[in-house]
PDB file of C-alpha atoms in Angstrom:
ATOM      1  CA  MET M   1     -44.413 116.798 -12.462  1.00 95.00           C
ATOM      2  CA  ILE M   2     -41.450 115.703 -14.548  1.00 97.00           C
ATOM      3  CA  VAL M   3     -41.531 116.796 -18.190  1.00 97.00           C
ATOM      4  CA  PHE M   4     -39.746 114.899 -20.967  1.00 97.00           C
ATOM      5  CA  ARG M   5     -39.605 116.209 -24.534  1.00 96.00           C
ATOM      6  CA  ASP M   6     -37.984 113.121 -26.053  1.00 96.00           C
ATOM      7  CA  PRO M   7     -37.900 109.423 -25.094  1.00 96.00           C
ATOM      8  CA  ALA M   8     -34.116 109.690 -24.887  1.00 95.00           C
ATOM      9  CA  GLU M   9     -34.522 112.037 -21.892  1.00 97.00           C
ATOM     10  CA  VAL M  10     -36.237 109.364 -19.782  1.00 96.00           C
ATOM     11  CA  PRO M  11     -33.813 107.774 -17.283  1.00 96.00           C
ATOM     12  CA  ARG M  12     -33.173 104.056 -17.718  1.00 92.00           C
ATOM     13  CA  ASP M  13     -34.531 103.274 -14.244  1.00 91.00           C
ATOM     14  CA  PHE M  14     -37.653 105.426 -14.617  1.00 93.00           C
ATOM     15  CA  GLY M  15     -40.346 102.698 -14.823  1.00 84.00           C
ATOM     16  CA  PRO M  16     -42.556 100.878 -14.278  1.00 96.00           C
ATOM     17  CA  SER M  17     -45.362 103.131 -15.491  1.00 97.00           C
ATOM     18  CA  VAL M  18     -49.056 103.323 -16.218  1.00 97.00           C
ATOM     19  CA  VAL M  19     -49.424 105.341 -19.419  1.00 97.00           C
ATOM     20  CA  ALA M  20     -52.395 107.339 -20.671  1.00 96.00           C
ATOM     21  CA  ILE M  21     -52.014 108.402 -24.310  1.00 95.00           C
ATOM     22  CA  GLY M  22     -53.907 111.165 -26.070  1.00 92.00           C
ATOM     23  CA  LYS M  23     -54.013 114.729 -27.333  1.00 93.00           C
ATOM     24  CA  PHE M  24     -55.417 115.889 -23.969  1.00 95.00           C
ATOM     25  CA  ASP M  25     -56.650 119.092 -25.597  1.00 95.00           C
ATOM     26  CA  GLY M  26     -58.251 121.059 -22.779  1.00 95.00           C
ATOM     27  CA  VAL M  27     -57.582 118.369 -20.149  1.00 96.00           C
ATOM     28  CA  HIS M  28     -61.363 118.271 -19.639  1.00 95.00           C
ATOM     29  CA  THR M  29     -63.441 116.102 -17.291  1.00 92.00           C
ATOM     30  CA  GLY M  30     -63.206 113.121 -19.645  1.00 91.00           C
ATOM     31  CA  HIS M  31     -59.406 113.323 -19.713  1.00 93.00           C
ATOM     32  CA  ARG M  32     -59.236 113.668 -15.945  1.00 92.00           C
ATOM     33  CA  ALA M  33     -61.443 110.609 -15.497  1.00 90.00           C
ATOM     34  CA  VAL M  34     -58.827 108.623 -17.430  1.00 91.00           C
ATOM     35  CA  ILE M  35     -56.023 110.113 -15.342  1.00 94.00           C
ATOM     36  CA  ASP M  36     -57.862 109.359 -12.090  1.00 93.00           C
ATOM     37  CA  ARG M  37     -58.288 105.747 -13.187  1.00 92.00           C
ATOM     38  CA  ALA M  38     -54.597 105.590 -14.100  1.00 94.00           C
ATOM     39  CA  ARG M  39     -53.644 106.924 -10.671  1.00 95.00           C
ATOM     40  CA  VAL M  40     -55.601 104.149  -8.972  1.00 95.00           C
ATOM     41  CA  ASP M  41     -54.026 101.441 -11.139  1.00 94.00           C
ATOM     42  CA  ALA M  42     -50.555 102.946 -10.694  1.00 95.00           C
ATOM     43  CA  ALA M  43     -50.894 103.026  -6.909  1.00 94.00           C
ATOM     44  CA  ALA M  44     -51.886  99.367  -6.870  1.00 92.00           C
ATOM     45  CA  ALA M  45     -48.913  98.431  -9.065  1.00 90.00           C
ATOM     46  CA  GLY M  46     -46.339 100.699  -7.453  1.00 94.00           C
ATOM     47  CA  ALA M  47     -45.907 102.480 -10.787  1.00 96.00           C
ATOM     48  CA  ARG M  48     -45.790 106.068 -12.005  1.00 96.00           C
ATOM     49  CA  VAL M  49     -48.592 107.776 -13.918  1.00 97.00           C
ATOM     50  CA  VAL M  50     -47.321 109.059 -17.257  1.00 98.00           C
ATOM     51  CA  ALA M  51     -49.209 111.072 -19.871  1.00 97.00           C
ATOM     52  CA  VAL M  52     -47.917 110.676 -23.427  1.00 97.00           C
ATOM     53  CA  THR M  53     -49.123 113.547 -25.563  1.00 96.00           C
ATOM     54  CA  PHE M  54     -48.086 115.875 -28.386  1.00 95.00           C
ATOM     55  CA  ASP M  55     -46.974 119.484 -28.719  1.00 95.00           C
ATOM     56  CA  ARG M  56     -49.676 120.087 -31.326  1.00 94.00           C
ATOM     57  CA  ASN M  57     -52.724 118.416 -32.780  1.00 94.00           C
ATOM     58  CA  PRO M  58     -51.435 115.693 -35.161  1.00 93.00           C
ATOM     59  CA  LEU M  59     -53.830 117.057 -37.776  1.00 94.00           C
ATOM     60  CA  ALA M  60     -51.672 120.189 -37.937  1.00 95.00           C
ATOM     61  CA  VAL M  61     -49.140 117.991 -39.741  1.00 94.00           C
ATOM     62  CA  LEU M  62     -51.328 115.328 -41.309  1.00 92.00           C
ATOM     63  CA  ARG M  63     -54.336 117.394 -42.466  1.00 94.00           C
ATOM     64  CA  PRO M  64     -53.825 121.086 -41.650  1.00 95.00           C
ATOM     65  CA  ASP M  65     -56.986 121.962 -43.587  1.00 95.00           C
ATOM     66  CA  LEU M  66     -59.006 119.955 -41.057  1.00 94.00           C
ATOM     67  CA  CYS M  67     -57.110 120.928 -37.912  1.00 95.00           C
ATOM     68  CA  PRO M  68     -59.229 122.824 -35.338  1.00 95.00           C
ATOM     69  CA  ASP M  69     -57.855 125.518 -33.065  1.00 95.00           C
ATOM     70  CA  SER M  70     -56.496 124.018 -29.852  1.00 96.00           C
ATOM     71  CA  LEU M  71     -58.253 124.692 -26.558  1.00 97.00           C
ATOM     72  CA  VAL M  72     -54.929 125.013 -24.743  1.00 97.00           C
ATOM     73  CA  GLY M  73     -51.311 125.622 -25.677  1.00 95.00           C
ATOM     74  CA  PRO M  74     -48.452 123.274 -24.764  1.00 94.00           C
ATOM     75  CA  GLU M  75     -47.512 125.071 -21.536  1.00 94.00           C
ATOM     76  CA  GLN M  76     -51.144 125.278 -20.441  1.00 96.00           C
ATOM     77  CA  LYS M  77     -51.516 121.566 -21.115  1.00 97.00           C
ATOM     78  CA  LEU M  78     -48.505 120.718 -18.964  1.00 96.00           C
ATOM     79  CA  ARG M  79     -49.806 122.811 -16.056  1.00 95.00           C
ATOM     80  CA  LEU M  80     -53.218 121.163 -16.266  1.00 96.00           C
ATOM     81  CA  LEU M  81     -51.779 117.646 -16.412  1.00 97.00           C
ATOM     82  CA  ALA M  82     -49.668 118.416 -13.362  1.00 97.00           C
ATOM     83  CA  GLU M  83     -52.743 119.675 -11.509  1.00 95.00           C
ATOM     84  CA  ALA M  84     -54.563 116.459 -12.475  1.00 95.00           C
ATOM     85  CA  GLY M  85     -51.968 114.402 -10.620  1.00 95.00           C
ATOM     86  CA  VAL M  86     -49.782 113.062 -13.413  1.00 97.00           C
ATOM     87  CA  ASP M  87     -46.271 112.112 -12.247  1.00 97.00           C
ATOM     88  CA  ALA M  88     -44.590 112.733 -15.601  1.00 98.00           C
ATOM     89  CA  THR M  89     -45.522 113.855 -19.099  1.00 98.00           C
ATOM     90  CA  LEU M  90     -43.734 112.871 -22.277  1.00 98.00           C
ATOM     91  CA  MET M  91     -44.651 115.644 -24.714  1.00 97.00           C
ATOM     92  CA  LEU M  92     -43.584 114.454 -28.133  1.00 97.00           C
ATOM     93  CA  THR M  93     -42.945 116.809 -31.025  1.00 96.00           C
ATOM     94  CA  PHE M  94     -45.406 115.730 -33.681  1.00 95.00           C
ATOM     95  CA  ASP M  95     -43.591 116.192 -36.976  1.00 95.00           C
ATOM     96  CA  GLU M  96     -43.158 114.269 -40.214  1.00 94.00           C
ATOM     97  CA  THR M  97     -40.644 111.920 -38.569  1.00 94.00           C
ATOM     98  CA  LEU M  98     -43.011 110.924 -35.778  1.00 94.00           C
ATOM     99  CA  ALA M  99     -45.929 110.669 -38.202  1.00 94.00           C
ATOM    100  CA  ALA M 100     -43.905 108.164 -40.275  1.00 94.00           C
ATOM    101  CA  LEU M 101     -42.964 105.972 -37.302  1.00 94.00           C
ATOM    102  CA  PRO M 102     -44.559 102.502 -37.620  1.00 95.00           C
ATOM    103  CA  ALA M 103     -47.018 101.571 -34.890  1.00 94.00           C
ATOM    104  CA  ARG M 104     -44.870  98.705 -33.589  1.00 96.00           C
ATOM    105  CA  ALA M 105     -41.781 100.919 -33.435  1.00 96.00           C
ATOM    106  CA  PHE M 106     -43.720 103.520 -31.431  1.00 95.00           C
ATOM    107  CA  VAL M 107     -44.696 100.910 -28.873  1.00 96.00           C
ATOM    108  CA  GLU M 108     -41.261  99.329 -28.652  1.00 96.00           C
ATOM    109  CA  HIS M 109     -39.305 102.574 -28.554  1.00 95.00           C
ATOM    110  CA  VAL M 110     -41.563 104.876 -26.538  1.00 95.00           C
ATOM    111  CA  LEU M 111     -43.847 102.775 -24.349  1.00 96.00           C
ATOM    112  CA  VAL M 112     -41.680  99.750 -23.610  1.00 96.00           C
ATOM    113  CA  GLY M 113     -38.137 100.970 -24.159  1.00 95.00           C
ATOM    114  CA  ALA M 114     -38.377 104.385 -22.518  1.00 96.00           C
ATOM    115  CA  LEU M 115     -41.266 104.098 -20.063  1.00 97.00           C
ATOM    116  CA  ALA M 116     -41.247 100.391 -19.075  1.00 96.00           C
ATOM    117  CA  VAL M 117     -45.008 100.427 -19.386  1.00 97.00           C
ATOM    118  CA  ARG M 118     -47.158  97.937 -17.468  1.00 96.00           C
ATOM    119  CA  LEU M 119     -50.588  99.277 -18.434  1.00 97.00           C
ATOM    120  CA  VAL M 120     -51.648 101.495 -21.343  1.00 96.00           C
ATOM    121  CA  MET M 121     -54.933 103.410 -21.180  1.00 94.00           C
ATOM    122  CA  VAL M 122     -56.501 104.714 -24.409  1.00 91.00           C
ATOM    123  CA  GLY M 123     -59.889 105.722 -25.779  1.00 86.00           C
ATOM    124  CA  SER M 124     -61.808 103.481 -28.140  1.00 82.00           C
ATOM    125  CA  ASP M 125     -61.029 105.756 -31.107  1.00 83.00           C
ATOM    126  CA  PHE M 126     -57.273 105.858 -30.406  1.00 87.00           C
ATOM    127  CA  ARG M 127     -55.060 105.479 -33.473  1.00 89.00           C
ATOM    128  CA  PHE M 128     -51.293 105.621 -33.678  1.00 90.00           C
ATOM    129  CA  GLY M 129     -48.358 104.852 -35.946  1.00 90.00           C
ATOM    130  CA  ARG M 130     -47.813 105.576 -39.613  1.00 91.00           C
ATOM    131  CA  GLY M 131     -51.101 106.086 -41.410  1.00 89.00           C
ATOM    132  CA  GLY M 132     -53.010 105.449 -38.165  1.00 87.00           C
ATOM    133  CA  SER M 133     -52.404 101.722 -38.601  1.00 90.00           C
ATOM    134  CA  GLY M 134     -52.385 101.024 -34.870  1.00 92.00           C
ATOM    135  CA  ASP M 135     -55.593 100.701 -32.856  1.00 92.00           C
ATOM    136  CA  PRO M 136     -56.507  99.307 -29.409  1.00 92.00           C
ATOM    137  CA  GLU M 137     -56.698  95.733 -30.687  1.00 93.00           C
ATOM    138  CA  PHE M 138     -53.235  95.947 -32.244  1.00 94.00           C
ATOM    139  CA  LEU M 139     -52.016  97.469 -28.994  1.00 95.00           C
ATOM    140  CA  ARG M 140     -53.434  94.494 -27.079  1.00 95.00           C
ATOM    141  CA  THR M 141     -51.649  92.098 -29.431  1.00 95.00           C
ATOM    142  CA  LEU M 142     -48.361  93.855 -28.823  1.00 96.00           C
ATOM    143  CA  GLY M 143     -49.070  93.967 -25.103  1.00 96.00           C
ATOM    144  CA  ALA M 144     -49.445  90.191 -24.939  1.00 96.00           C
ATOM    145  CA  GLU M 145     -46.102  89.857 -26.689  1.00 96.00           C
ATOM    146  CA  LEU M 146     -44.163  92.607 -24.913  1.00 96.00           C
ATOM    147  CA  GLY M 147     -45.555  92.329 -21.397  1.00 95.00           C
ATOM    148  CA  PHE M 148     -48.113  95.068 -20.773  1.00 97.00           C
ATOM    149  CA  ASP M 149     -51.892  95.290 -20.455  1.00 96.00           C
ATOM    150  CA  VAL M 150     -54.244  97.585 -22.350  1.00 95.00           C
ATOM    151  CA  GLU M 151     -57.385  99.202 -21.001  1.00 94.00           C
ATOM    152  CA  VAL M 152     -59.831 100.937 -23.317  1.00 90.00           C
ATOM    153  CA  VAL M 153     -61.589 103.666 -21.361  1.00 88.00           C
ATOM    154  CA  ASP M 154     -65.258 104.344 -21.995  1.00 82.00           C
ATOM    155  CA  ASP M 155     -66.435 107.813 -22.959  1.00 78.00           C
ATOM    156  CA  VAL M 156     -67.559 110.184 -20.213  1.00 82.00           C
ATOM    157  CA  ARG M 157     -71.001 111.621 -20.896  1.00 81.00           C
ATOM    158  CA  ALA M 158     -72.660 114.684 -19.421  1.00 73.00           C
ATOM    159  CA  ALA M 159     -75.617 113.646 -17.296  1.00 64.00           C
ATOM    160  CA  ASP M 160     -77.791 116.604 -18.309  1.00 70.00           C
ATOM    161  CA  ALA M 161     -76.958 116.691 -22.022  1.00 68.00           C
ATOM    162  CA  GLY M 162     -76.280 113.007 -22.650  1.00 75.00           C
ATOM    163  CA  ARG M 163     -73.449 114.045 -24.920  1.00 85.00           C
ATOM    164  CA  ARG M 164     -69.914 112.665 -24.950  1.00 88.00           C
ATOM    165  CA  VAL M 165     -67.478 114.997 -23.225  1.00 90.00           C
ATOM    166  CA  SER M 166     -65.022 116.112 -25.880  1.00 93.00           C
ATOM    167  CA  SER M 167     -62.753 118.953 -26.918  1.00 95.00           C
ATOM    168  CA  THR M 168     -65.027 119.519 -29.921  1.00 95.00           C
ATOM    169  CA  TRP M 169     -67.994 120.185 -27.634  1.00 96.00           C
ATOM    170  CA  VAL M 170     -65.998 122.636 -25.517  1.00 97.00           C
ATOM    171  CA  ARG M 171     -64.810 124.420 -28.660  1.00 97.00           C
ATOM    172  CA  GLU M 172     -68.407 124.796 -29.887  1.00 97.00           C
ATOM    173  CA  LEU M 173     -69.520 126.255 -26.561  1.00 97.00           C
ATOM    174  CA  LEU M 174     -66.671 128.759 -26.447  1.00 98.00           C
ATOM    175  CA  ALA M 175     -67.288 129.808 -30.057  1.00 97.00           C
ATOM    176  CA  ASP M 176     -70.840 130.686 -28.950  1.00 97.00           C
ATOM    177  CA  GLY M 177     -69.585 132.556 -25.882  1.00 97.00           C
ATOM    178  CA  ALA M 178     -71.178 129.986 -23.557  1.00 98.00           C
ATOM    179  CA  VAL M 179     -68.262 130.012 -21.130  1.00 98.00           C
ATOM    180  CA  GLU M 180     -70.346 128.859 -18.156  1.00 97.00           C
ATOM    181  CA  ASN M 181     -71.417 125.695 -19.971  1.00 96.00           C
ATOM    182  CA  ALA M 182     -67.857 125.180 -21.217  1.00 97.00           C
ATOM    183  CA  ALA M 183     -66.634 125.368 -17.612  1.00 97.00           C
ATOM    184  CA  ARG M 184     -68.988 122.564 -16.639  1.00 94.00           C
ATOM    185  CA  VAL M 185     -67.573 120.316 -19.359  1.00 94.00           C
ATOM    186  CA  LEU M 186     -63.987 121.316 -18.596  1.00 95.00           C
ATOM    187  CA  GLY M 187     -64.419 121.085 -14.835  1.00 94.00           C
ATOM    188  CA  ARG M 188     -62.946 124.603 -14.434  1.00 96.00           C
ATOM    189  CA  PRO M 189     -63.196 128.034 -16.066  1.00 97.00           C
ATOM    190  CA  HIS M 190     -61.641 128.232 -19.505  1.00 98.00           C
ATOM    191  CA  ALA M 191     -58.540 130.433 -19.682  1.00 98.00           C
ATOM    192  CA  VAL M 192     -56.098 131.978 -22.090  1.00 98.00           C
ATOM    193  CA  ARG M 193     -52.476 132.681 -21.148  1.00 97.00           C
ATOM    194  CA  ALA M 194     -50.089 135.334 -22.439  1.00 96.00           C
ATOM    195  CA  GLU M 195     -47.703 138.127 -21.612  1.00 95.00           C
ATOM    196  CA  VAL M 196     -49.171 141.581 -20.973  1.00 95.00           C
ATOM    197  CA  VAL M 197     -48.048 144.050 -23.645  1.00 93.00           C
ATOM    198  CA  HIS M 198     -48.533 147.735 -24.412  1.00 88.00           C
ATOM    199  CA  GLY M 199     -51.689 148.626 -26.308  1.00 77.00           C
ATOM    200  CA  LEU M 200     -53.296 151.869 -27.436  1.00 70.00           C
ATOM    201  CA  LYS M 201     -53.920 152.822 -23.759  1.00 68.00           C
ATOM    202  CA  ARG M 202     -57.433 153.909 -24.698  1.00 69.00           C
ATOM    203  CA  GLY M 203     -58.926 152.139 -21.691  1.00 68.00           C
ATOM    204  CA  ARG M 204     -56.796 154.249 -19.361  1.00 72.00           C
ATOM    205  CA  ALA M 205     -58.026 157.428 -21.044  1.00 68.00           C
ATOM    206  CA  LEU M 206     -61.621 156.237 -20.534  1.00 76.00           C
ATOM    207  CA  GLY M 207     -61.061 155.487 -16.841  1.00 78.00           C
ATOM    208  CA  TYR M 208     -60.753 151.720 -17.189  1.00 86.00           C
ATOM    209  CA  PRO M 209     -57.085 150.783 -17.788  1.00 89.00           C
ATOM    210  CA  THR M 210     -56.751 147.319 -19.266  1.00 91.00           C
ATOM    211  CA  ALA M 211     -54.071 144.662 -19.447  1.00 94.00           C
ATOM    212  CA  ASN M 212     -53.647 143.799 -23.134  1.00 94.00           C
ATOM    213  CA  LEU M 213     -52.641 140.221 -23.899  1.00 96.00           C
ATOM    214  CA  ALA M 214     -50.042 139.513 -26.576  1.00 95.00           C
ATOM    215  CA  ALA M 215     -51.422 138.228 -29.867  1.00 92.00           C
ATOM    216  CA  ASP M 216     -49.476 134.954 -29.590  1.00 93.00           C
ATOM    217  CA  LEU M 217     -51.472 133.834 -26.557  1.00 95.00           C
ATOM    218  CA  GLU M 218     -52.152 130.227 -25.606  1.00 96.00           C
ATOM    219  CA  GLY M 219     -55.701 128.981 -25.485  1.00 97.00           C
ATOM    220  CA  PHE M 220     -58.904 129.181 -27.511  1.00 97.00           C
ATOM    221  CA  VAL M 221     -60.344 132.709 -27.547  1.00 97.00           C
ATOM    222  CA  PRO M 222     -64.132 132.653 -27.021  1.00 98.00           C
ATOM    223  CA  ALA M 223     -66.692 134.653 -28.966  1.00 97.00           C
ATOM    224  CA  ASP M 224     -66.408 138.448 -29.063  1.00 96.00           C
ATOM    225  CA  GLY M 225     -67.993 140.158 -26.103  1.00 97.00           C
ATOM    226  CA  ILE M 226     -67.630 141.312 -22.512  1.00 97.00           C
ATOM    227  CA  TYR M 227     -67.013 138.695 -19.811  1.00 98.00           C
ATOM    228  CA  ALA M 228     -66.709 138.459 -16.059  1.00 98.00           C
ATOM    229  CA  GLY M 229     -63.686 136.546 -14.902  1.00 98.00           C
ATOM    230  CA  TRP M 230     -60.335 136.586 -13.219  1.00 98.00           C
ATOM    231  CA  LEU M 231     -56.854 137.725 -14.107  1.00 97.00           C
ATOM    232  CA  VAL M 232     -54.182 135.539 -12.507  1.00 96.00           C
ATOM    233  CA  ASP M 233     -50.790 137.253 -12.402  1.00 95.00           C
ATOM    234  CA  HIS M 234     -47.810 134.874 -12.450  1.00 90.00           C
ATOM    235  CA  GLY M 235     -45.196 137.647 -12.441  1.00 87.00           C
ATOM    236  CA  ALA M 236     -42.598 138.735 -14.954  1.00 78.00           C
ATOM    237  CA  ARG M 237     -41.316 136.058 -17.309  1.00 72.00           C
ATOM    238  CA  GLY M 238     -37.912 134.938 -16.022  1.00 62.00           C
ATOM    239  CA  GLY M 239     -37.902 137.635 -13.334  1.00 59.00           C
ATOM    240  CA  ALA M 240     -37.853 137.592  -9.554  1.00 55.00           C
ATOM    241  CA  ASP M 241     -41.639 138.046  -9.519  1.00 54.00           C
ATOM    242  CA  GLY M 242     -41.932 134.539 -10.940  1.00 50.00           C
ATOM    243  CA  LEU M 243     -40.752 133.156  -7.603  1.00 52.00           C
ATOM    244  CA  ARG M 244     -43.730 134.577  -5.712  1.00 62.00           C
ATOM    245  CA  SER M 245     -47.202 133.115  -5.458  1.00 77.00           C
ATOM    246  CA  SER M 246     -49.653 133.962  -8.210  1.00 87.00           C
ATOM    247  CA  ILE M 247     -52.166 136.714  -7.458  1.00 92.00           C
ATOM    248  CA  ARG M 248     -55.777 136.536  -8.643  1.00 95.00           C
ATOM    249  CA  TYR M 249     -57.788 139.667  -9.419  1.00 97.00           C
ATOM    250  CA  PRO M 250     -61.476 140.061 -10.383  1.00 97.00           C
ATOM    251  CA  ALA M 251     -61.680 141.401 -13.914  1.00 97.00           C
ATOM    252  CA  ALA M 252     -63.936 142.643 -16.679  1.00 97.00           C
ATOM    253  CA  ILE M 253     -62.696 141.072 -19.902  1.00 98.00           C
ATOM    254  CA  SER M 254     -63.151 142.318 -23.449  1.00 96.00           C
ATOM    255  CA  VAL M 255     -62.723 140.142 -26.533  1.00 96.00           C
ATOM    256  CA  GLY M 256     -62.946 141.656 -30.001  1.00 92.00           C
ATOM    257  CA  THR M 257     -61.758 144.401 -32.333  1.00 84.00           C
ATOM    258  CA  ASN M 258     -63.129 147.505 -30.565  1.00 78.00           C
ATOM    259  CA  PRO M 259     -65.861 148.353 -33.129  1.00 73.00           C
ATOM    260  CA  THR M 260     -66.596 151.787 -31.631  1.00 66.00           C
ATOM    261  CA  PHE M 261     -63.201 153.045 -32.798  1.00 69.00           C
ATOM    262  CA  ASP M 262     -62.691 150.465 -35.563  1.00 67.00           C
ATOM    263  CA  ASP M 263     -58.893 150.671 -35.404  1.00 66.00           C
ATOM    264  CA  VAL M 264     -57.930 147.265 -33.998  1.00 71.00           C
ATOM    265  CA  PRO M 265     -57.120 144.990 -36.975  1.00 71.00           C
ATOM    266  CA  VAL M 266     -57.164 141.659 -35.097  1.00 84.00           C
ATOM    267  CA  ARG M 267     -59.193 140.232 -32.238  1.00 89.00           C
ATOM    268  CA  GLN M 268     -57.775 141.259 -28.902  1.00 93.00           C
ATOM    269  CA  VAL M 269     -58.171 140.043 -25.320  1.00 96.00           C
ATOM    270  CA  GLU M 270     -57.862 142.703 -22.643  1.00 95.00           C
ATOM    271  CA  ALA M 271     -58.846 142.750 -18.986  1.00 96.00           C
ATOM    272  CA  TYR M 272     -59.693 145.580 -16.596  1.00 96.00           C
ATOM    273  CA  VAL M 273     -58.820 144.607 -13.032  1.00 96.00           C
ATOM    274  CA  LEU M 274     -61.666 145.956 -10.914  1.00 95.00           C
ATOM    275  CA  ASP M 275     -60.809 149.018  -8.828  1.00 89.00           C
ATOM    276  CA  GLU M 276     -57.137 148.988  -9.920  1.00 83.00           C
ATOM    277  CA  THR M 277     -55.846 152.011 -11.827  1.00 77.00           C
ATOM    278  CA  ASP M 278     -52.096 151.840 -11.098  1.00 80.00           C
ATOM    279  CA  LEU M 279     -51.417 148.113 -11.434  1.00 87.00           C
ATOM    280  CA  ASP M 280     -48.287 147.562 -13.549  1.00 89.00           C
ATOM    281  CA  LEU M 281     -48.541 144.204 -15.320  1.00 92.00           C
ATOM    282  CA  TYR M 282     -46.401 144.920 -18.387  1.00 91.00           C
ATOM    283  CA  GLY M 283     -44.133 141.976 -19.098  1.00 93.00           C
ATOM    284  CA  HIS M 284     -46.026 139.736 -16.698  1.00 94.00           C
ATOM    285  CA  VAL M 285     -47.431 136.363 -17.724  1.00 95.00           C
ATOM    286  CA  VAL M 286     -51.117 136.130 -16.850  1.00 96.00           C
ATOM    287  CA  ASP M 287     -54.016 133.752 -17.164  1.00 96.00           C
ATOM    288  CA  VAL M 288     -57.377 135.309 -18.031  1.00 98.00           C
ATOM    289  CA  GLN M 289     -60.181 133.039 -16.848  1.00 98.00           C
ATOM    290  CA  PHE M 290     -63.692 133.386 -18.309  1.00 98.00           C
ATOM    291  CA  VAL M 291     -66.529 132.918 -15.796  1.00 98.00           C
ATOM    292  CA  ALA M 292     -69.642 134.434 -17.393  1.00 98.00           C
ATOM    293  CA  ARG M 293     -70.587 136.337 -20.546  1.00 98.00           C
ATOM    294  CA  ILE M 294     -72.036 139.751 -19.812  1.00 97.00           C
ATOM    295  CA  ARG M 295     -72.982 140.825 -23.334  1.00 96.00           C
ATOM    296  CA  GLY M 296     -71.933 140.674 -26.954  1.00 94.00           C
ATOM    297  CA  MET M 297     -69.606 143.185 -28.591  1.00 90.00           C
ATOM    298  CA  GLN M 298     -71.216 146.292 -30.054  1.00 86.00           C
ATOM    299  CA  ALA M 299     -70.310 149.678 -31.505  1.00 83.00           C
ATOM    300  CA  PHE M 300     -71.409 152.848 -29.711  1.00 86.00           C
ATOM    301  CA  ASP M 301     -72.246 156.250 -31.141  1.00 83.00           C
ATOM    302  CA  GLY M 302     -69.504 158.180 -29.389  1.00 81.00           C
ATOM    303  CA  ILE M 303     -67.370 158.002 -26.276  1.00 88.00           C
ATOM    304  CA  ASP M 304     -69.988 159.044 -23.690  1.00 88.00           C
ATOM    305  CA  PRO M 305     -72.368 156.137 -24.405  1.00 89.00           C
ATOM    306  CA  LEU M 306     -69.375 153.782 -24.379  1.00 89.00           C
ATOM    307  CA  ILE M 307     -68.182 154.997 -20.971  1.00 90.00           C
ATOM    308  CA  ALA M 308     -71.716 154.708 -19.574  1.00 91.00           C
ATOM    309  CA  GLN M 309     -71.958 151.121 -20.833  1.00 89.00           C
ATOM    310  CA  MET M 310     -68.526 150.287 -19.391  1.00 91.00           C
ATOM    311  CA  GLY M 311     -69.793 151.408 -15.999  1.00 93.00           C
ATOM    312  CA  ARG M 312     -72.801 149.121 -16.323  1.00 95.00           C
ATOM    313  CA  ASP M 313     -70.551 146.280 -17.486  1.00 95.00           C
ATOM    314  CA  VAL M 314     -68.334 146.612 -14.414  1.00 96.00           C
ATOM    315  CA  ALA M 315     -71.435 146.505 -12.166  1.00 96.00           C
ATOM    316  CA  ASP M 316     -72.620 143.369 -13.963  1.00 97.00           C
ATOM    317  CA  VAL M 317     -69.183 141.785 -13.632  1.00 98.00           C
ATOM    318  CA  ARG M 318     -69.220 142.414  -9.866  1.00 97.00           C
ATOM    319  CA  ALA M 319     -72.610 140.753  -9.618  1.00 97.00           C
ATOM    320  CA  ALA M 320     -71.540 137.769 -11.715  1.00 97.00           C
ATOM    321  CA  LEU M 321     -68.434 137.173  -9.600  1.00 96.00           C
ATOM    322  CA  GLY M 322     -70.398 137.479  -6.376  1.00 88.00           C
TER     323      GLY M 322
END
């Protein structure tokens, strides 16, 4: 997938294109339904599929007090859009300048001028331009004038819950630790991504060495607790390991502040790779994927009860991963 960070980076002969616009937070099943539809329309028109999205939630600039935590970071989003079959993504920096751009100027400069758009796909609640003045009807008006069509895509609803698939729903599920239900809405296990850093090495002393994720990780961290999942090792950042294929390991994952010892000031994600005691992941970029919640976080009265519970947790993780 080609990635553009500015309309000026798009080659003059890039188009024509079918464009899907949105935050794409989580790239969940609803987003992928839009992308799949765009791929069909693009194939029929001999055009490219382009996602136009933002490096952050626009609310982070417009109303930071109302801005929710993102499900995925920018690099995660790009990887997921590529996996969904998008040909190119224009990831715009959402700042005060972009927020002040009039709706017509956005269409003329970005969609028509840079991407030579033939069809724009948006949700019914899509708003764009300064003050959110642009909506699907205004987009249709401009399309009739500037030579592109507009398709408003219906919401995707979960058959069992009857609820609209949305990033808000996924966020609620993860905040409750319901990672299995979140995976059904996302269409894949939820993951966080970060570099492995040095920690207190307490897990090693207890017989369960863990990979500690850096605090500046990408992705929404689910509720505190112990989870079954996978650690996907992408190799050292910028190193030769990055040229090799990623390796996936079964893992027991801990999220929280380690209440037994009460000396971890911020929530931490760490993963014990099952049956691995000498695996060196320091400096490696990893994805930690959450498959099932084993239990909530709790404090233990001493090290021996904690070690006994860790043994039971690892057994439960094995069972959950099959």
